[in-house]
Coordinates of N, CA and C and ligand atoms in Angstrom, one line a residue:
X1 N 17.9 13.5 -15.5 CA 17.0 14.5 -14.9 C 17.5 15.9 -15.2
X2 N 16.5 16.8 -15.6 CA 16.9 18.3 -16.0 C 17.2 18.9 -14.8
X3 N 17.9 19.5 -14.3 CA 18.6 20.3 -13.2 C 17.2 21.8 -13.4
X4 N 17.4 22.4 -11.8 CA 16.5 23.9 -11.9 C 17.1 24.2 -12.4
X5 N 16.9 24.8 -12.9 CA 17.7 26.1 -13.7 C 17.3 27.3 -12.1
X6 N 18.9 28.1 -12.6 CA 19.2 28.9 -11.1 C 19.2 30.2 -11.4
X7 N 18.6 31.0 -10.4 CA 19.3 32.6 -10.7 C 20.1 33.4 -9.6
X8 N 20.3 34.1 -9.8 CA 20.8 34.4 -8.5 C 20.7 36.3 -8.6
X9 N 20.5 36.9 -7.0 CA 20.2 38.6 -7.1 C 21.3 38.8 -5.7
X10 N 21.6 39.8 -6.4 CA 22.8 40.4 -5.4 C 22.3 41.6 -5.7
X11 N 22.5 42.4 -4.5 CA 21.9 43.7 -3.9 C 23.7 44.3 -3.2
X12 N 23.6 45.1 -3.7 CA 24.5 45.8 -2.5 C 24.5 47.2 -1.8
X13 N 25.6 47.8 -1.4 CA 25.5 48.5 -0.4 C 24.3 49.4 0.1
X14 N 24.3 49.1 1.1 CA 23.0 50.2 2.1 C 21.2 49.7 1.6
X15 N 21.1 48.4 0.4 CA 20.2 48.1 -0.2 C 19.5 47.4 1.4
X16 N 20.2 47.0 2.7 CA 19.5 46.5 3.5 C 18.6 47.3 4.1
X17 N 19.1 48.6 4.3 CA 18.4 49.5 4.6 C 17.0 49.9 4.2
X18 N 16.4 49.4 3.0 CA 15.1 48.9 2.2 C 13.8 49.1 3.4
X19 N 13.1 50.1 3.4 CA 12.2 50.3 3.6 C 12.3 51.6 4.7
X20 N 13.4 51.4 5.2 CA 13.6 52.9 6.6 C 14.7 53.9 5.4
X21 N 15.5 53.6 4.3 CA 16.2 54.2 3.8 C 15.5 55.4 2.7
X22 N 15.6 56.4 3.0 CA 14.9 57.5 1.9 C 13.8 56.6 1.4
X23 N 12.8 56.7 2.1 CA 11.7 55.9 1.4 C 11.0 56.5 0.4
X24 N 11.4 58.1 0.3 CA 10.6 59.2 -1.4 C 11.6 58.4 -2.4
X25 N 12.9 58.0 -2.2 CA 13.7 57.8 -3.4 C 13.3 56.1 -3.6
X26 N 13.5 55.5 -2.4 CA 13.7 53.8 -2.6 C 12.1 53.3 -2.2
X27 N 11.0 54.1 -1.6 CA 10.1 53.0 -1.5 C 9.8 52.1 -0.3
X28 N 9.1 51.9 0.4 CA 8.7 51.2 1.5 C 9.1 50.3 1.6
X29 N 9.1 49.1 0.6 CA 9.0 47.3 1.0 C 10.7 47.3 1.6
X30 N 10.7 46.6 2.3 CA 12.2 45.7 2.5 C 12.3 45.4 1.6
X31 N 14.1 45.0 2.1 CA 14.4 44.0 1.1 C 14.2 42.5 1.4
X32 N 13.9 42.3 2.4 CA 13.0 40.8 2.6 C 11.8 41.1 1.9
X33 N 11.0 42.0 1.9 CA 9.6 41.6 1.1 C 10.2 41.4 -0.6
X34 N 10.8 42.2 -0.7 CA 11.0 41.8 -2.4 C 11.2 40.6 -2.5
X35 N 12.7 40.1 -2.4 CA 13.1 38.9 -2.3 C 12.4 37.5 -1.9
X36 N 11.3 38.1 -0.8 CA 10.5 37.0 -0.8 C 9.3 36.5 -1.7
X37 N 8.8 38.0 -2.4 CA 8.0 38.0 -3.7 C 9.1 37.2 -4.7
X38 N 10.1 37.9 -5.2 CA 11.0 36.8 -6.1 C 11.4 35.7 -6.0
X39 N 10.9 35.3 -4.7 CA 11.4 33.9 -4.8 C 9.7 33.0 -4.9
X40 N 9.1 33.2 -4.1 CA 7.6 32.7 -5.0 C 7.3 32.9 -6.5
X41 N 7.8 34.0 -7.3 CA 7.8 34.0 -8.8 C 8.9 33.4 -9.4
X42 N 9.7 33.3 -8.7 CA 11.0 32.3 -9.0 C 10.3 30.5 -9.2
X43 N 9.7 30.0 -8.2 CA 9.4 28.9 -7.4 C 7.8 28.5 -8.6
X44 N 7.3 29.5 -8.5 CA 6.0 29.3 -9.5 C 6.2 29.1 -11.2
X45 N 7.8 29.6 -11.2 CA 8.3 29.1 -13.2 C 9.4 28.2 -12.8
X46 N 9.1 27.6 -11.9 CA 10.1 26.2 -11.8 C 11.7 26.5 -11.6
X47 N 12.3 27.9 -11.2 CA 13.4 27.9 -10.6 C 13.6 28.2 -9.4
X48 N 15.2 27.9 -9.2 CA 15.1 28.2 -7.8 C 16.2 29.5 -7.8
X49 N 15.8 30.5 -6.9 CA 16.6 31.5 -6.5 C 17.2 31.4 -5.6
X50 N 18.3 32.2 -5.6 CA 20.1 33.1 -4.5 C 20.0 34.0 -4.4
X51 N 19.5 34.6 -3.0 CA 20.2 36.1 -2.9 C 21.2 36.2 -1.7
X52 N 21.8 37.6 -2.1 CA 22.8 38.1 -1.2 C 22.9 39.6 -1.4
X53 N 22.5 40.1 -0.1 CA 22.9 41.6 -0.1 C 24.2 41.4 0.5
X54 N 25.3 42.6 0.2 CA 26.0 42.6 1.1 C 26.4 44.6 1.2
X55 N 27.0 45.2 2.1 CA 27.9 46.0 1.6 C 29.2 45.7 2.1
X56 N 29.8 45.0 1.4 CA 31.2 44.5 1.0 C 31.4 44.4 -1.0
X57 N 32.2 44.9 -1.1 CA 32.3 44.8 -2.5 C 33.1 42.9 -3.1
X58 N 34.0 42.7 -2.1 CA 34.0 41.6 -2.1 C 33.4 40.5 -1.9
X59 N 32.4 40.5 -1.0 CA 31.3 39.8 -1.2 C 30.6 39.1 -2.0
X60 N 30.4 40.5 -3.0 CA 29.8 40.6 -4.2 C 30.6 39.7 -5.0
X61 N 31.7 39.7 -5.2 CA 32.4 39.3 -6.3 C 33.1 38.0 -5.9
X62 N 32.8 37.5 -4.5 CA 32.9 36.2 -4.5 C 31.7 35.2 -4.9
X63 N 30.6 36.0 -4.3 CA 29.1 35.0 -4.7 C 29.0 35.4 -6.5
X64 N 29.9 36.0 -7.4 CA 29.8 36.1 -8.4 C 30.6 34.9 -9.2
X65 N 31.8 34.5 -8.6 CA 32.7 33.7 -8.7 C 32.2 32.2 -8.2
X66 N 31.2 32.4 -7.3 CA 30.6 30.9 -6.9 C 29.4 30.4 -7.9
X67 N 28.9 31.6 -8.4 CA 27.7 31.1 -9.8 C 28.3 31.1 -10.7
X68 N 29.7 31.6 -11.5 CA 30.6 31.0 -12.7 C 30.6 29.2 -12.3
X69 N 30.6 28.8 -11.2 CA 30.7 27.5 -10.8 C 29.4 26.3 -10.3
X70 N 28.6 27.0 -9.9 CA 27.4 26.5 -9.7 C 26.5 25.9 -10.4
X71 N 26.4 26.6 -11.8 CA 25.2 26.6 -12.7 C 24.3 27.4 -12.6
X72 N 24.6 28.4 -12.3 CA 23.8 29.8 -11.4 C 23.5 30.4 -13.8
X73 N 22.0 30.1 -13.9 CA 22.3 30.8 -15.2 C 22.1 32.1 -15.4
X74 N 21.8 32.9 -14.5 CA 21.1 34.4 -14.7 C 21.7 35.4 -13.4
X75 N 21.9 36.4 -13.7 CA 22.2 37.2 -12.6 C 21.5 38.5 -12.4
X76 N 20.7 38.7 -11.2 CA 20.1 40.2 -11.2 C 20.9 41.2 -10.0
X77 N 21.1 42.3 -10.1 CA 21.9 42.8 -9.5 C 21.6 44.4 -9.5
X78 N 21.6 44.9 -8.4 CA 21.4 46.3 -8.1 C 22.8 46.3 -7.2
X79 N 24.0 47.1 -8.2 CA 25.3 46.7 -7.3 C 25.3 48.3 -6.3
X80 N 23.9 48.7 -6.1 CA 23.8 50.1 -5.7 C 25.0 50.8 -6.0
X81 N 25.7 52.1 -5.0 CA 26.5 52.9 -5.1 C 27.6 51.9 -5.8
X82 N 28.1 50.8 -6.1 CA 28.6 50.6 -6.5 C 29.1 50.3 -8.2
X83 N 27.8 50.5 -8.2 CA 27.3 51.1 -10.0 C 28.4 51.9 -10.6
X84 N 28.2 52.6 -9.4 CA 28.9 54.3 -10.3 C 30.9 54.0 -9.8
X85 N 30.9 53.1 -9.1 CA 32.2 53.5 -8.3 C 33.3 51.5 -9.0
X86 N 32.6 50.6 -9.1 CA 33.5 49.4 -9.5 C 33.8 48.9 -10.1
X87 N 35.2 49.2 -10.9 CA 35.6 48.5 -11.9 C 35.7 47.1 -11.8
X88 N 35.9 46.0 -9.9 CA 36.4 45.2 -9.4 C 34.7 44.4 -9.8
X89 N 33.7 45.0 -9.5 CA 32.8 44.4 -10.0 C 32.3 43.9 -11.1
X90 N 32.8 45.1 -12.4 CA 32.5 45.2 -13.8 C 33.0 43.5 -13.8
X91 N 34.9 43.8 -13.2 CA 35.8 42.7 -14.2 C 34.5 41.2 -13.6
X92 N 34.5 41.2 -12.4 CA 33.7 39.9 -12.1 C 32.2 39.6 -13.1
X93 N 31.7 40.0 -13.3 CA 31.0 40.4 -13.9 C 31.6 39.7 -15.8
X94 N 32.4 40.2 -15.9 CA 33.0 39.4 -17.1 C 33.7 38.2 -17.3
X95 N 33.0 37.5 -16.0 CA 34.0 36.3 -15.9 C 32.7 35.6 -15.7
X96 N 32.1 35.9 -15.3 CA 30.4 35.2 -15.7 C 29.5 35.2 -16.9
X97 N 29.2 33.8 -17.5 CA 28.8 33.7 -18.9 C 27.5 33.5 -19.1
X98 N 26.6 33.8 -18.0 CA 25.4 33.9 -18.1 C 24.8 35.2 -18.3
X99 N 23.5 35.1 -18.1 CA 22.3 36.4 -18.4 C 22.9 37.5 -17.2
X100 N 23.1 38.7 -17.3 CA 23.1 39.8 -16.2 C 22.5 40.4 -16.2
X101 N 21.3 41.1 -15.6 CA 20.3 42.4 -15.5 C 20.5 43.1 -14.5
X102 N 20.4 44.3 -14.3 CA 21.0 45.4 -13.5 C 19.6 46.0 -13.2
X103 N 19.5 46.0 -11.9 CA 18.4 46.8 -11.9 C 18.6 48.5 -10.6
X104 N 17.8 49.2 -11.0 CA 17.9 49.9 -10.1 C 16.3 50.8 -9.7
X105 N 16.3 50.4 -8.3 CA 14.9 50.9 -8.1 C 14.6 52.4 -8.3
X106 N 15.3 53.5 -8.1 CA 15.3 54.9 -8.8 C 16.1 55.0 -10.1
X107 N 15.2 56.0 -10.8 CA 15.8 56.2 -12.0 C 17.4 57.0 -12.1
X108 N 18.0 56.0 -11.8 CA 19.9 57.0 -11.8 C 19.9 58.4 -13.1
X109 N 19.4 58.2 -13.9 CA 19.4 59.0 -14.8 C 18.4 60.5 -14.8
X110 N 17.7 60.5 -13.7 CA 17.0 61.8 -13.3 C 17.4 62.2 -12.1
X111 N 18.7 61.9 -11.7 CA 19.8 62.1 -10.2 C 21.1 62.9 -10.8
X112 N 21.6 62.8 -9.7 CA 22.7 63.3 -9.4 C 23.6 62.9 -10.7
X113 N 24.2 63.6 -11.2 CA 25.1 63.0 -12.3 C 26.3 62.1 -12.0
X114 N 26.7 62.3 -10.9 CA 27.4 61.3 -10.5 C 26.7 59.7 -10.8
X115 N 25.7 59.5 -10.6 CA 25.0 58.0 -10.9 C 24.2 58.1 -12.4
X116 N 24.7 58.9 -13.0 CA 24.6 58.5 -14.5 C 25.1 57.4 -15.2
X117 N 26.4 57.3 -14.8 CA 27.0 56.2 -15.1 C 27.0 55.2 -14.4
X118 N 26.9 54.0 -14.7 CA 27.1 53.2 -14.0 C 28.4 51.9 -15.0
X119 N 29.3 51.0 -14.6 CA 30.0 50.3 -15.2 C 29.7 49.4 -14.8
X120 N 28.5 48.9 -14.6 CA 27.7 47.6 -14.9 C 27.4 47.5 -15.8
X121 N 26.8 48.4 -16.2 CA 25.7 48.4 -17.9 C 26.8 48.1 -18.8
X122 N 28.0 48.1 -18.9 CA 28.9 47.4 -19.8 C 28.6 46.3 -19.9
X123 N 28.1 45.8 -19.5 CA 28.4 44.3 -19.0 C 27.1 44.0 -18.9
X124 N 26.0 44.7 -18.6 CA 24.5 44.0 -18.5 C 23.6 43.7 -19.9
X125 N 22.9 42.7 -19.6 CA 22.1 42.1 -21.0 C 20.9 43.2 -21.0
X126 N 20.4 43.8 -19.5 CA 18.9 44.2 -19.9 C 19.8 45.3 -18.6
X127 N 19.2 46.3 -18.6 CA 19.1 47.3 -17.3 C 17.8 47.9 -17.2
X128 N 17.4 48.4 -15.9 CA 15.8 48.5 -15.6 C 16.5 49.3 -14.7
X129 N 15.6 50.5 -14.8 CA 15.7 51.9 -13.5 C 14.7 52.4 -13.4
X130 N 14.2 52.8 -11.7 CA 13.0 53.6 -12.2 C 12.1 53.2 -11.5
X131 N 11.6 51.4 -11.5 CA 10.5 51.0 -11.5 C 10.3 50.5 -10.3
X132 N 10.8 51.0 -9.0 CA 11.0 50.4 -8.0 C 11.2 48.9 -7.6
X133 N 10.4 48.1 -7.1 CA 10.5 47.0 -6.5 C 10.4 46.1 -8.1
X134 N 9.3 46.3 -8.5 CA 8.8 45.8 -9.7 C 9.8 45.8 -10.7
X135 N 10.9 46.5 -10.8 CA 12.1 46.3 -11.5 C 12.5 45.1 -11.5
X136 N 12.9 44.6 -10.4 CA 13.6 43.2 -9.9 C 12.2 42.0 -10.2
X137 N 10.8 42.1 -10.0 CA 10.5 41.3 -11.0 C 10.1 41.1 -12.8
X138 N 10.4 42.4 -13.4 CA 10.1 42.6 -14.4 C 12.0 42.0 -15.0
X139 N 12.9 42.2 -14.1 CA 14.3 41.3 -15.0 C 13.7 39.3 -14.7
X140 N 13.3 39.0 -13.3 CA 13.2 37.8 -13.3 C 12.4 37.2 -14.5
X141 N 11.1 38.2 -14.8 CA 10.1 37.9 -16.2 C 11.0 37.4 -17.4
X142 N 12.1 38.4 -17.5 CA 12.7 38.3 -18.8 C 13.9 37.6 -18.5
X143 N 14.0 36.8 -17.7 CA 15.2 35.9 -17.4 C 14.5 34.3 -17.7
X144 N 13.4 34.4 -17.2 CA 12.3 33.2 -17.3 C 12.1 32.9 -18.5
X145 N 12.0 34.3 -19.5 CA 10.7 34.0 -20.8 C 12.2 34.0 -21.6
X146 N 13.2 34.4 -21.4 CA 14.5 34.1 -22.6 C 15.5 32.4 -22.1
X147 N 15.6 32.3 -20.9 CA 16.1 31.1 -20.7 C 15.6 30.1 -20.3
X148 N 15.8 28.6 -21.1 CA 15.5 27.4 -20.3 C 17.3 26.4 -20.0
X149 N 16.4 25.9 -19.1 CA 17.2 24.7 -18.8 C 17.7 23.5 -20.0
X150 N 18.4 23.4 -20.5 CA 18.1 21.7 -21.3 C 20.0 21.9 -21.4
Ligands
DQA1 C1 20.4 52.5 -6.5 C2 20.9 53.8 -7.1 C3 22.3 54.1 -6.7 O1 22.8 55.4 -7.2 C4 22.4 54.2 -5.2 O2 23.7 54.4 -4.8 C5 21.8 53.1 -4.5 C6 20.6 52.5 -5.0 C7 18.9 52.3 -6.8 O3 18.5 51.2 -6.6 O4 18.2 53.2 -7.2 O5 22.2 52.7 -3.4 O6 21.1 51.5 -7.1

């Protein structure tokens, strides 16, 4: 029997905040409404999704360490302020041999220059900024239409 094929989205710091947080920069929806749209778009191409916000940087890099082990094939991740600030993330991040997409609901690149950089995108297959919510289903799209199970 073919196994789902898995993805998994990690959100971090202050991402829980999603809908009361600067709603001109981040946008209305929670982050339950997204996540609950990606998981019905998830569920409708035959996978199944993981998420986890945390603000713990550790967190992060344990549920990163649990899908090196799982079968977890895809990873989407808005590692928010942490973009600009974790090497501790990047290295986890390198120790996962699956798909990574980075998303970020504001365009970091028309901000603060501090969030220009981010030291994910070393490391990510696709990055998406900008597009709010729709970010996070336009990586699931291209996680779907580039990977299968077999
Ligand atoms: C963010 C952009 C980051 O610079 C910021 O620290 C966040 C959210 C975004 O989704 O636009 O918390 O990742």
């Amino acid at each position: 029997m073919v196994a789902t094929p898995r993805v998994l989205v990690l959100n971090g710091p202050n991402l829980n905040l999603l809908g009361t947080r600067q709603p001109e920069i981040y946008g209305t929806e929670t982050l339950d409404d997204i996540i609950n749209l990606l998981r019905t778009q998830a569920m409708m191409a035959g996978w199944e999704l993981g998420a986890l916000q945390s603000n713990h940087e550790g967190e992060l890099i344990d549920a990163i360490h649990a899908a090196r082990l799982n079968g977890t094939l895809a990873i989407i991740i808005n590692p928010a302020a942490y973009s600009h600030t974790s090497v501790a993330l990047l290295d986890a991040l390198n120790t996962f041999d699956g798909k990574v997409i980075e998303v970020h609901l504001s365009n970091i690149h028309k901000r603060e220059a501090f969030r220009h950089h981010s030291y994910i995108s070393q490391r990510a297959d696709g990055v998406i900024a900008g597009l709010g919510s729709l970010g996070y289903q336009a990586a699931l799209n291209a996680i779907v239409a580039t990977l299968k199970s077999d």
